[in-house]
CSV table of C-alpha atoms in Angstrom, one decimal:
chain,number,residue,atom,x,y,z
A,1,MET,CA,-18.4,-17.3,36.1
A,2,ALA,CA,-15.9,-15.9,33.6
A,3,THR,CA,-12.4,-15.1,34.9
A,4,ASN,CA,-9.8,-12.7,33.5
A,5,ASP,CA,-6.3,-14.3,33.4
A,6,ARG,CA,-4.7,-11.4,31.5
A,7,PRO,CA,-2.9,-10.0,34.6
A,8,ALA,CA,-1.3,-13.4,35.2
A,9,ARG,CA,-0.3,-13.7,31.5
A,10,LEU,CA,1.2,-10.2,31.5
A,11,ALA,CA,3.2,-10.9,34.7
A,12,LEU,CA,4.5,-14.2,33.3
A,13,THR,CA,5.5,-12.6,30.0
A,14,ALA,CA,7.2,-9.7,31.7
A,15,ALA,CA,9.4,-12.2,33.5
A,16,VAL,CA,10.6,-13.8,30.4
A,17,LEU,CA,13.6,-11.5,29.6
A,18,VAL,CA,14.5,-11.2,33.2
A,19,LEU,CA,14.7,-15.0,33.5
A,20,LEU,CA,16.6,-15.2,30.2
A,21,LEU,CA,19.2,-12.7,31.4
A,22,GLY,CA,20.0,-14.7,34.5
A,23,ALA,CA,17.5,-14.2,37.3
A,24,ALA,CA,18.2,-16.5,40.3
A,25,GLY,CA,16.2,-19.7,40.6
A,26,VAL,CA,16.7,-23.4,41.1
A,27,LEU,CA,16.5,-25.2,37.7
A,28,VAL,CA,17.2,-28.8,37.0
A,29,GLN,CA,18.5,-29.6,33.5
A,30,GLN,CA,16.8,-32.5,31.7
A,31,ARG,CA,18.5,-33.3,28.4
A,32,PHE,CA,16.4,-35.0,25.7
A,33,SER,CA,17.8,-36.6,22.6
A,34,ALA,CA,14.7,-38.2,21.1
A,35,THR,CA,15.1,-38.9,17.4
A,36,ALA,CA,12.5,-37.5,15.0
A,37,SER,CA,9.7,-39.8,14.0
A,38,PRO,CA,7.7,-39.5,10.8
A,39,GLY,CA,6.2,-36.1,10.7
A,40,GLY,CA,8.2,-35.0,13.8
A,41,THR,CA,10.8,-32.3,13.8
A,42,VAL,CA,13.7,-32.3,16.2
A,43,ALA,CA,16.2,-34.0,18.3
A,44,GLY,CA,18.4,-32.6,21.0
A,45,ILE,CA,15.9,-30.4,22.8
A,46,GLU,CA,17.2,-29.3,26.2
A,47,VAL,CA,14.9,-28.4,29.1
A,48,ASP,CA,15.7,-26.7,32.4
A,49,ALA,CA,12.9,-27.1,34.8
A,50,PRO,CA,12.4,-26.0,38.5
A,51,ALA,CA,13.2,-28.6,41.1
A,52,GLY,CA,10.3,-31.0,41.6
A,53,THR,CA,8.8,-30.4,38.1
A,54,ARG,CA,8.4,-33.6,36.0
A,55,VAL,CA,9.0,-33.0,32.3
A,56,SER,CA,8.5,-35.1,29.2
A,57,VAL,CA,9.3,-34.2,25.6
A,58,ARG,CA,8.3,-36.0,22.4
A,59,PRO,CA,8.6,-35.0,18.7
A,60,ALA,CA,5.8,-32.8,17.3
A,61,PRO,CA,4.5,-32.5,13.8
A,62,GLU,CA,5.1,-29.2,12.0
A,63,PRO,CA,2.5,-26.5,12.7
A,64,ALA,CA,-0.4,-26.6,10.4
A,65,VAL,CA,-0.6,-22.8,10.0
A,66,ALA,CA,2.4,-20.5,9.6
A,67,ALA,CA,2.7,-17.9,12.3
A,68,PRO,CA,2.5,-14.3,11.1
A,69,ALA,CA,5.7,-12.5,10.1
A,70,THR,CA,7.8,-15.5,11.1
A,71,ARG,CA,9.7,-18.4,9.5
A,72,ARG,CA,10.6,-21.7,11.0
A,73,VAL,CA,14.1,-22.6,12.2
A,74,GLY,CA,15.6,-25.4,14.3
A,75,GLY,CA,13.5,-28.1,15.7
A,76,GLY,CA,10.3,-28.4,17.7
A,77,ALA,CA,8.7,-30.7,20.3
A,78,ASP,CA,5.7,-31.4,22.4
A,79,LEU,CA,6.4,-30.4,26.0
A,80,ALA,CA,4.5,-31.7,29.0
A,81,PHE,CA,5.3,-30.8,32.6
A,82,ASP,CA,3.6,-30.6,35.9
A,83,GLY,CA,4.4,-28.3,38.8
A,84,ALA,CA,5.4,-24.7,38.7
A,85,GLY,CA,6.8,-23.0,35.6
A,86,PRO,CA,8.4,-21.5,33.7
A,87,VAL,CA,10.4,-24.2,31.9
A,88,ARG,CA,13.4,-23.1,29.9
A,89,VAL,CA,13.9,-24.7,26.5
A,90,ARG,CA,17.0,-24.6,24.3
A,91,ILE,CA,16.4,-25.3,20.6
A,92,PRO,CA,19.6,-25.9,18.6
A,93,VAL,CA,19.8,-23.8,15.4
A,94,PRO,CA,22.4,-24.0,12.6
A,95,ALA,CA,23.4,-20.3,12.7
A,96,PRO,CA,22.7,-17.1,14.6
A,97,PRO,CA,19.6,-15.1,13.5
A,98,PRO,CA,20.5,-13.0,10.4
A,99,ALA,CA,20.2,-9.2,10.6
A,100,GLY,CA,16.6,-8.1,10.6
A,101,PHE,CA,15.3,-11.1,12.4
A,102,GLY,CA,14.6,-11.8,16.1
A,103,PRO,CA,14.5,-15.3,17.8
A,104,VAL,CA,11.1,-16.5,19.0
A,105,VAL,CA,9.5,-19.8,20.0
A,106,ILE,CA,6.3,-20.6,18.2
A,107,ASP,CA,3.6,-22.4,20.2
A,108,ARG,CA,0.1,-23.2,18.9
A,109,ARG,CA,-1.5,-19.9,19.9
A,110,THR,CA,1.2,-17.2,20.3
A,111,LEU,CA,4.8,-16.4,19.9
A,112,VAL,CA,7.2,-16.4,22.9
A,113,PRO,CA,10.1,-13.9,22.9
A,114,ALA,CA,13.5,-15.6,23.0
A,115,VAL,CA,17.2,-14.9,22.9
A,116,TYR,CA,20.0,-16.5,20.9
A,117,ASP,CA,22.7,-18.2,23.0
A,118,ALA,CA,26.0,-18.1,21.1
A,119,ALA,CA,27.7,-20.6,23.4
A,120,SER,CA,25.2,-23.3,22.8
A,121,ARG,CA,24.2,-22.1,19.3
A,122,SER,CA,20.5,-22.3,20.3
A,123,ILE,CA,17.3,-20.3,20.8
A,124,VAL,CA,16.5,-20.0,24.4
A,125,ALA,CA,13.0,-19.2,25.9
A,126,ASP,CA,11.0,-19.7,29.0
A,127,LEU,CA,7.6,-21.4,28.5
A,128,VAL,CA,4.9,-20.9,31.0
A,129,ARG,CA,2.5,-23.6,29.7
A,130,PRO,CA,2.9,-27.1,28.2
A,131,GLY,CA,2.2,-27.8,24.6
A,132,ALA,CA,3.9,-28.1,21.2
A,133,PHE,CA,6.5,-25.5,20.3
A,134,TRP,CA,9.0,-24.8,17.5
A,135,GLY,CA,11.9,-22.6,16.9
A,136,GLY,CA,11.4,-19.5,14.8
A,137,LEU,CA,12.6,-16.2,13.6
A,138,LEU,CA,10.4,-13.1,13.5
A,139,ASP,CA,11.0,-10.9,10.4
A,140,PHE,CA,11.1,-7.3,11.5
A,141,ALA,CA,10.7,-6.0,8.0
A,142,ALA,CA,7.4,-8.0,7.6
A,143,LEU,CA,6.3,-6.7,10.9
A,144,GLY,CA,6.9,-3.2,9.6
A,145,ARG,CA,4.9,-3.9,6.5
A,146,GLU,CA,2.0,-4.7,8.7
A,147,ALA,CA,2.4,-1.5,10.6
A,148,VAL,CA,2.9,0.9,7.7
A,149,PRO,CA,-0.4,1.7,5.8
A,150,ASP,CA,-0.8,0.6,2.2
A,151,PHE,CA,-0.9,3.1,-0.6
A,152,ALA,CA,-4.3,4.7,-1.3
A,153,PRO,CA,-5.9,3.7,-4.6
A,154,ARG,CA,-5.7,6.4,-7.2
A,155,PRO,CA,-9.1,8.1,-7.6
A,156,GLY,CA,-10.7,8.0,-11.0
A,157,CYS,CA,-10.9,11.8,-11.1
A,158,ALA,CA,-7.2,12.2,-10.8
A,159,GLY,CA,-5.7,14.2,-13.7
A,160,ARG,CA,-9.0,15.5,-15.0
A,161,SER,CA,-10.0,19.1,-15.4
A,162,ALA,CA,-13.3,20.7,-14.5
A,163,GLY,CA,-15.2,23.6,-15.9
A,164,SER,CA,-18.0,26.0,-14.9
A,165,ASP,CA,-19.2,29.4,-16.0
A,166,GLY,CA,-16.8,29.3,-19.0
A,167,VAL,CA,-13.8,28.7,-16.7
A,168,VAL,CA,-11.7,25.4,-16.9
A,169,VAL,CA,-9.7,24.5,-13.8
A,170,ALA,CA,-6.8,22.0,-14.2
A,171,LEU,CA,-4.3,20.6,-11.6
A,172,GLY,CA,-0.7,19.7,-12.3
A,173,SER,CA,0.6,16.2,-11.4
A,174,ALA,CA,2.5,15.6,-8.2
A,175,PRO,CA,3.8,11.9,-7.7
A,176,PRO,CA,3.1,11.6,-4.0
A,177,LEU,CA,-0.5,12.9,-4.5
A,178,SER,CA,-3.6,12.2,-6.6
A,179,PRO,CA,-5.1,15.6,-7.2
A,180,CYS,CA,-8.8,16.0,-8.2
A,181,VAL,CA,-10.9,19.1,-9.0
A,182,THR,CA,-14.6,19.8,-9.4
A,183,ALA,CA,-16.1,23.2,-10.3
A,184,GLY,CA,-19.5,24.9,-10.0
A,185,GLY,CA,-21.0,28.1,-8.8
A,186,GLY,CA,-17.9,30.2,-9.4
A,187,ARG,CA,-15.8,27.9,-7.1
A,188,ALA,CA,-13.3,25.1,-7.5
A,189,SER,CA,-13.1,22.2,-5.0
A,190,VAL,CA,-9.5,20.9,-5.0
A,191,THR,CA,-9.0,17.5,-3.3
A,192,LEU,CA,-5.5,16.1,-2.7
A,193,THR,CA,-5.3,12.4,-1.8
A,194,SER,CA,-1.9,11.2,-0.4
A,195,ASN,CA,-0.2,8.2,-2.0
A,196,ALA,CA,3.0,8.8,0.0
A,197,ARG,CA,4.4,6.7,2.8
A,198,VAL,CA,4.9,9.6,5.2
A,199,PRO,CA,2.8,12.6,6.1
A,200,TYR,CA,3.2,16.0,4.4
A,201,ARG,CA,2.7,19.5,5.7
A,202,LEU,CA,0.8,21.5,3.1
A,203,THR,CA,1.2,25.2,2.3
A,204,PRO,CA,-1.7,26.5,0.2
A,205,PRO,CA,-1.5,29.8,-1.7
A,206,PRO,CA,-2.0,33.1,0.1
A,207,GLY,CA,-5.7,33.9,0.5
A,208,TRP,CA,-7.0,30.4,0.2
A,209,PRO,CA,-9.6,29.4,2.8
A,210,GLU,CA,-9.0,26.7,5.4
A,211,PRO,CA,-9.8,23.1,4.2
A,212,THR,CA,-13.5,22.4,4.1
A,213,ALA,CA,-13.0,18.6,4.5
A,214,ARG,CA,-10.5,16.1,5.7
A,215,THR,CA,-10.6,12.3,5.6
A,216,VAL,CA,-8.9,10.3,8.4
A,217,THR,CA,-7.4,6.8,7.8
A,218,ALA,CA,-7.1,4.0,10.3
A,219,GLY,CA,-4.0,4.4,12.5
A,220,GLN,CA,-3.8,8.2,11.9
A,221,PRO,CA,-3.4,10.2,15.1
A,222,SER,CA,-6.0,12.8,15.8
A,223,GLY,CA,-6.8,15.4,18.4
A,224,ARG,CA,-3.4,17.2,18.5
A,225,PRO,CA,-3.2,20.2,16.2
A,226,ARG,CA,0.4,19.6,15.2
A,227,GLN,CA,-0.4,16.3,13.7
A,228,ARG,CA,-4.0,16.9,12.6
A,229,ASP,CA,-2.8,19.6,10.1
A,230,LEU,CA,-0.6,17.0,8.3
A,231,LEU,CA,-1.8,15.1,5.2
A,232,TRP,CA,-1.3,11.5,6.3
A,233,PRO,CA,-0.8,8.5,4.0
A,234,GLY,CA,-4.1,7.5,2.5
A,235,ALA,CA,-5.9,10.6,3.7
A,236,ALA,CA,-7.4,13.5,1.7
A,237,VAL,CA,-7.9,17.2,2.1
A,238,THR,CA,-10.3,19.5,0.2
A,239,TYR,CA,-10.0,23.2,-0.4
A,240,ASP,CA,-13.1,25.1,-1.7
A,241,VAL,CA,-11.6,28.1,-3.6
A,242,PRO,CA,-13.4,31.0,-5.4
A,243,PHE,CA,-12.3,31.3,-9.0
A,244,GLY,CA,-11.0,34.8,-8.1
A,245,ARG,CA,-8.3,33.1,-5.9
A,246,LEU,CA,-7.0,31.1,-8.9
A,247,PRO,CA,-4.5,30.3,-10.2
A,248,GLY,CA,-2.2,29.2,-7.4
A,249,THR,CA,0.2,26.5,-6.2
A,250,VAL,CA,-0.1,24.1,-3.3
A,251,ARG,CA,3.2,23.1,-1.8
A,252,GLY,CA,4.0,20.1,0.3
A,253,GLN,CA,7.0,19.2,2.5
A,254,ALA,CA,7.6,15.7,3.9
A,255,GLU,CA,7.7,15.1,7.7
A,256,PRO,CA,8.9,11.5,8.3
A,257,GLY,CA,9.3,11.8,12.1
A,258,PRO,CA,5.5,11.3,12.9
A,259,ALA,CA,5.4,8.4,10.5
A,260,ILE,CA,8.3,6.7,12.2
A,261,GLY,CA,6.8,7.2,15.6
A,262,THR,CA,3.4,5.8,14.7
A,263,ALA,CA,4.9,2.9,12.8
A,264,LEU,CA,7.0,1.9,15.8
A,265,ALA,CA,4.0,2.2,18.1
A,266,ALA,CA,1.9,0.1,15.7
A,267,ALA,CA,4.7,-2.5,15.5
A,268,ALA,CA,5.0,-2.7,19.3
A,269,HIS,CA,1.3,-3.2,19.5
A,270,ARG,CA,1.4,-6.0,16.9
A,271,LEU,CA,4.2,-7.7,18.8
A,272,ALA,CA,2.2,-7.5,22.0
A,273,VAL,CA,-0.7,-9.2,20.2
A,274,LEU,CA,1.6,-12.0,18.8
A,275,PHE,CA,3.1,-12.5,22.3
A,276,GLY,CA,-0.4,-12.9,23.7
A,277,MET,CA,-0.2,-9.7,25.9
A,278,THR,CA,-3.2,-7.9,24.5
A,279,ASP,CA,-6.1,-8.6,22.2
A,280,ALA,CA,-6.9,-4.9,21.4
A,281,ALA,CA,-7.4,-4.2,17.7
A,282,GLY,CA,-4.8,-1.4,17.5
A,283,PRO,CA,-2.8,1.1,19.5
A,284,ALA,CA,-4.9,3.5,21.7
A,285,PRO,CA,-5.4,6.9,20.0
A,286,GLU,CA,-3.5,8.7,22.8
A,287,VAL,CA,-0.5,6.4,22.2
A,288,LEU,CA,-0.5,7.1,18.4
A,289,ALA,CA,-0.8,10.8,19.0
A,290,CYS,CA,2.0,10.8,21.6
A,291,ALA,CA,4.2,8.6,19.2
A,292,ALA,CA,3.6,11.1,16.3
A,293,ASP,CA,4.6,14.0,18.5
A,294,ALA,CA,7.7,12.1,19.8
A,295,GLY,CA,8.7,11.3,16.2
A,296,ALA,CA,8.3,14.9,15.1
A,297,GLU,CA,10.4,16.2,18.0
A,298,HIS,CA,13.2,13.6,18.1
A,299,VAL,CA,13.8,12.5,14.5
A,300,THR,CA,17.4,13.0,13.6
A,301,ALA,CA,19.4,12.8,10.3
A,302,ASP,CA,21.5,10.0,11.7
A,303,ARG,CA,19.6,6.8,12.6
A,304,PRO,CA,16.3,8.6,13.0
A,305,GLU,CA,14.4,5.5,14.0
A,306,ALA,CA,16.7,4.8,16.9
A,307,ALA,CA,16.3,8.4,18.3
A,308,VAL,CA,12.5,8.1,17.9
A,309,TRP,CA,12.3,4.7,19.5
A,310,ALA,CA,14.3,6.0,22.5
A,311,ALA,CA,11.8,8.8,23.0
A,312,LEU,CA,8.8,6.5,22.7
A,313,GLY,CA,9.0,5.2,26.3
A,314,SER,CA,7.0,8.1,27.7
A,315,CYS,CA,4.1,7.1,25.3
A,316,HIS,CA,3.8,3.7,26.9
A,317,PRO,CA,3.4,1.6,23.8
A,318,ALA,CA,1.9,-1.9,24.2
A,319,GLY,CA,4.0,-4.7,25.6
A,320,GLY,CA,6.1,-2.8,28.1
A,321,ASP,CA,9.7,-3.7,28.7
A,322,VAL,CA,9.4,-7.2,27.1
A,323,VAL,CA,8.4,-5.8,23.7
A,324,ARG,CA,10.7,-2.8,24.1
A,325,ARG,CA,13.8,-5.0,24.5
A,326,PHE,CA,12.8,-7.4,21.8
A,327,LEU,CA,12.0,-4.8,19.2
A,328,GLU,CA,15.0,-2.5,19.8
A,329,PRO,CA,17.4,-4.3,17.4
A,330,GLY,CA,14.6,-4.4,14.7
A,331,VAL,CA,13.5,-0.7,14.6
A,332,GLY,CA,15.6,-0.1,11.4
A,333,PRO,CA,13.9,-2.8,9.3
A,334,VAL,CA,10.5,-2.0,10.8
A,335,THR,CA,10.7,1.6,9.6
A,336,ALA,CA,12.7,0.9,6.4
A,337,GLY,CA,11.8,3.5,3.7
A,338,LEU,CA,10.2,6.0,6.1
A,339,ALA,CA,13.4,7.7,7.0
A,340,ALA,CA,14.6,8.0,3.4
A,341,ALA,CA,14.5,11.5,1.8
A,342,GLN,CA,11.0,12.1,0.5
A,343,PRO,CA,10.5,14.7,-2.4
A,344,ASP,CA,8.8,18.0,-1.8
A,345,PHE,CA,6.0,18.6,-4.3
A,346,THR,CA,4.1,21.4,-5.9
A,347,VAL,CA,0.6,21.2,-7.4
A,348,PRO,CA,-0.1,24.1,-9.8
A,349,VAL,CA,-3.8,25.0,-10.1
A,350,THR,CA,-4.4,26.7,-13.5
A,351,THR,CA,-7.4,28.2,-15.2
A,352,SER,CA,-8.3,28.9,-18.8
A,353,ARG,CA,-11.4,29.9,-20.7
A,354,ALA,CA,-13.6,27.0,-21.8
A,355,GLN,CA,-13.7,26.1,-25.5
A,356,ARG,CA,-17.0,26.8,-27.3
A,357,PHE,CA,-17.0,24.0,-29.9
A,358,THR,CA,-15.9,20.4,-30.3
A,359,GLN,CA,-12.9,19.9,-32.6
A,360,THR,CA,-13.1,17.1,-35.2
A,361,VAL,CA,-9.7,15.7,-36.1
A,362,GLU,CA,-9.1,13.4,-39.1
A,363,TYR,CA,-6.7,10.8,-37.8
A,364,ARG,CA,-3.5,10.4,-39.8
A,365,PRO,CA,-1.2,7.4,-39.1
A,366,ARG,CA,1.9,8.7,-37.2
A,367,ALA,CA,4.8,7.2,-35.4
A,368,THR,CA,3.9,4.0,-33.6
A,369,THR,CA,4.7,3.0,-30.1
A,370,ALA,CA,4.4,-0.8,-30.4
A,371,ARG,CA,4.5,-3.6,-33.0
A,372,ALA,CA,2.4,-6.7,-33.6
A,373,THR,CA,1.6,-9.3,-36.3
A,374,GLY,CA,-1.9,-10.6,-37.2
A,375,ALA,CA,-4.6,-10.5,-39.7
A,376,CYS,CA,-7.3,-8.1,-40.9
A,377,ALA,CA,-10.4,-10.1,-41.8
A,378,SER,CA,-13.0,-7.3,-42.2
A,379,VAL,CA,-13.5,-3.6,-42.6
A,380,SER,CA,-13.9,-1.5,-39.5
A,381,ALA,CA,-17.1,-1.8,-37.5
A,382,VAL,CA,-16.8,1.6,-35.9
A,383,SER,CA,-15.4,3.8,-38.8
A,384,GLY,CA,-16.8,4.3,-42.3
A,385,ARG,CA,-13.4,5.5,-43.7
A,386,HIS,CA,-12.4,3.6,-46.8
A,387,ASP,CA,-9.0,2.8,-45.3
A,388,ALA,CA,-10.2,1.5,-42.0
A,389,TYR,CA,-10.1,-2.2,-41.0
A,390,ARG,CA,-10.8,-4.5,-38.1
A,391,CYS,CA,-7.7,-6.6,-37.3
A,392,THR,CA,-6.6,-9.1,-34.7
A,393,SER,CA,-3.3,-10.1,-33.1
A,394,GLY,CA,-3.4,-13.1,-30.8
A,395,GLY,CA,-6.4,-12.5,-28.5
A,396,THR,CA,-6.4,-8.7,-29.1
A,397,THR,CA,-8.8,-7.0,-31.5
A,398,TYR,CA,-7.9,-3.6,-32.9
A,399,ASP,CA,-10.6,-1.5,-34.6
A,400,PRO,CA,-10.0,0.7,-36.5
A,401,CYS,CA,-6.7,0.1,-38.1
A,402,PHE,CA,-5.7,2.3,-41.0
A,403,ALA,CA,-3.9,1.1,-44.1
A,404,VAL,CA,-0.4,2.4,-44.8
A,405,PRO,CA,2.1,1.4,-47.6
A,406,GLY,CA,3.3,-2.2,-47.4
A,407,PRO,CA,1.6,-5.1,-45.6
A,408,ARG,CA,1.0,-3.0,-42.5
A,409,VAL,CA,-1.8,-1.1,-40.8
A,410,VAL,CA,-1.6,1.4,-38.0
A,411,CYS,CA,-4.0,0.8,-35.1
A,412,PRO,CA,-4.5,3.8,-32.7
A,413,VAL,CA,-5.0,2.9,-29.0
A,414,SER,CA,-5.1,6.5,-27.8
A,415,ALA,CA,-4.7,10.0,-29.3
A,416,VAL,CA,-0.9,9.7,-29.0
A,417,LYS,CA,-0.2,5.9,-29.1
A,418,ALA,CA,-0.6,3.4,-31.9
A,419,VAL,CA,0.4,-0.2,-32.8
A,420,ALA,CA,2.0,-1.0,-36.1
A,421,LEU,CA,0.5,-4.4,-37.2
A,422,THR,CA,2.0,-6.5,-40.0
A,423,TYR,CA,-0.8,-8.6,-41.5
A,424,SER,CA,-0.8,-11.8,-43.5
A,425,GLY,CA,-2.9,-12.3,-46.6
A,426,ALA,CA,-4.8,-9.5,-48.3
A,427,LEU,CA,-7.0,-6.7,-46.9
A,428,PRO,CA,-10.8,-7.0,-47.4
A,429,THR,CA,-12.4,-4.9,-50.1
A,430,PRO,CA,-12.7,-1.4,-48.6
A,431,PRO,CA,-15.9,0.6,-48.5
A,432,ASP,CA,-16.5,3.1,-51.3
A,433,PRO,CA,-14.6,6.4,-50.9
A,434,GLY,CA,-16.7,9.1,-49.4
A,435,GLY,CA,-18.4,7.1,-46.7
A,436,THR,CA,-19.3,8.5,-43.3
A,437,ALA,CA,-16.2,8.8,-41.1
A,438,ASP,CA,-17.8,8.2,-37.7
A,439,PRO,CA,-15.8,9.2,-34.6
A,440,PHE,CA,-13.8,6.3,-33.2
A,441,LEU,CA,-12.1,8.1,-30.3
A,442,LEU,CA,-13.4,10.9,-28.1
A,443,ALA,CA,-11.3,13.1,-25.9
A,444,LEU,CA,-13.6,14.5,-23.2
A,445,ALA,CA,-13.4,17.9,-21.6
A,446,ASN,CA,-12.5,16.3,-18.3
A,447,GLY,CA,-9.4,14.6,-19.8
A,448,ALA,CA,-10.7,11.1,-20.3
A,449,GLN,CA,-10.3,9.3,-23.6
A,450,CYS,CA,-13.0,6.9,-24.8
A,451,ALA,CA,-12.8,4.4,-27.7
A,452,ALA,CA,-15.7,3.3,-29.8
A,453,VAL,CA,-17.0,-0.3,-29.2
A,454,PRO,CA,-19.5,-1.8,-31.7
A,455,ASP,CA,-22.8,-2.9,-30.1
A,456,ASP,CA,-26.0,-4.4,-31.4
A,457,SER,CA,-27.9,-1.3,-30.2
A,458,GLY,CA,-25.3,1.2,-31.6
A,459,THR,CA,-21.8,2.3,-30.9
A,460,ARG,CA,-20.7,2.7,-27.3
A,461,PHE,CA,-17.6,4.3,-26.0
A,462,ALA,CA,-15.4,2.6,-23.4
A,463,CYS,CA,-13.2,4.9,-21.4
A,464,ALA,CA,-9.7,4.2,-20.0
A,465,ASP,CA,-11.1,4.4,-16.4
A,466,GLY,CA,-13.6,1.6,-17.1
A,467,THR,CA,-16.6,3.8,-17.7
A,468,VAL,CA,-18.8,2.9,-20.6
A,469,LEU,CA,-20.8,5.7,-22.3
A,470,SER,CA,-23.9,4.9,-24.3
A,471,GLY,CA,-27.0,6.6,-25.5
A,472,GLY,CA,-25.5,8.1,-28.7
A,473,LEU,CA,-23.3,11.0,-29.5
A,474,ASP,CA,-25.2,14.3,-29.5
A,475,THR,CA,-23.8,16.5,-32.3
A,476,SER,CA,-26.7,18.9,-32.5
A,477,GLY,CA,-24.8,21.8,-30.9
A,478,PRO,CA,-21.3,23.3,-31.4
A,479,LEU,CA,-20.2,21.4,-28.2
A,480,TRP,CA,-20.9,17.7,-28.7
A,481,THR,CA,-21.9,15.6,-25.7
A,482,ILE,CA,-22.3,12.0,-24.8
A,483,ALA,CA,-24.0,10.8,-21.6
A,484,GLY,CA,-24.0,14.4,-20.4
A,485,LEU,CA,-20.3,14.8,-20.8
A,486,THR,CA,-18.7,17.4,-23.1
A,487,VAL,CA,-16.5,16.2,-26.0
A,488,ALA,CA,-13.4,18.3,-26.5
A,489,LYS,CA,-12.1,16.4,-29.6
A,490,ALA,CA,-13.6,13.7,-31.8
A,491,TYR,CA,-11.2,11.7,-33.9
A,492,THR,CA,-12.5,10.3,-37.2
């Protein structure tokens, strides 16, 4: 029949710091000075064991797998004992733990919280089970990186405009956000995805409806209106706005307090996992919600992480007093960057009348933005202009490149950027003047730019976001299209 030994493990772990701080008990010191053998680690390990407990220590090889968020320091050994524990070990180390690190003992399965004893210049911990162990330092900043969510990927729609019923809707840029817009049926759907490290409180323009959609990320508190209305890192919010309510400006103000609270709750939970006190996947939702509220209420301008950590006790984060005492000196590194001033932002939403025809622009070499050397072995495969060539530099092919005075060509890589390539040898014989100047670069109505790529079945266009458009350019109407997308400008 299965048994649950978690209560016993919790009780033993909770006793660690009490024992380290000098609880009464009868301990017998057994000093070991075994020399390291090949593959072994330390000498000089000291063990204090309860009376009647037999202890043996021998060198142990280095752990095969690095413990998360830790680095090795001092020695290690293989400890065997019979009788009641815990057994206190002292591991000599060359120096006190540097700022931002906490002393731990690494065993084969978990970490054990420890303290640094300045008098003996050693890491001290109480072990409740035999086995191999090593001295270590836990990196609080690395623990914080595990607790703080990663930046959300930038959506492919960011920065593009959208049009419907003759109206074009465009969004301004805002560095903490990736704004996207779609349009149809006389309405614009404005979606804002957060790439910030802290949540933002949004203020939409007067008359805008409530959000029609919100995405929630892992670790985001929910259920409490105060925090649910924030735009959390990695999350998105969508407003469905009639054209008649445009233009307008969405404003955002950073609120670091909830982020500090949830990061500390997540770090406490991660420590409890590393200490073998819980195997839950993450903090309970009610703990995260409480931590976010505590952060919002208690954040201060001076050492905000310390004020929030002090208020987090009522939220009962994982690990209890053991984790609380161990993590207290590390709350600064854990929350580094969250308390720094975050910029407010504005996202202007503008409208204009849609254009009624595609502009064709004859490309003229202009100021270049990069330089290269190479060779031009053939005429362009995508443009019929008599001054267009296909050139290479290293492993990069440029097509088209346009001849200019001197042994140089100018190779456009976008509508506003070009490479000045100095070639060796002579240029190939150009096509006869008056040839067809096919478009080599398309600027789509949604803001994307797509360059021509030669293909056996015809010319395709490769866009900056990785999309490849094929099927031919439809020039039968005033507004050209390709693959169902409207072409605003065609460069020839």
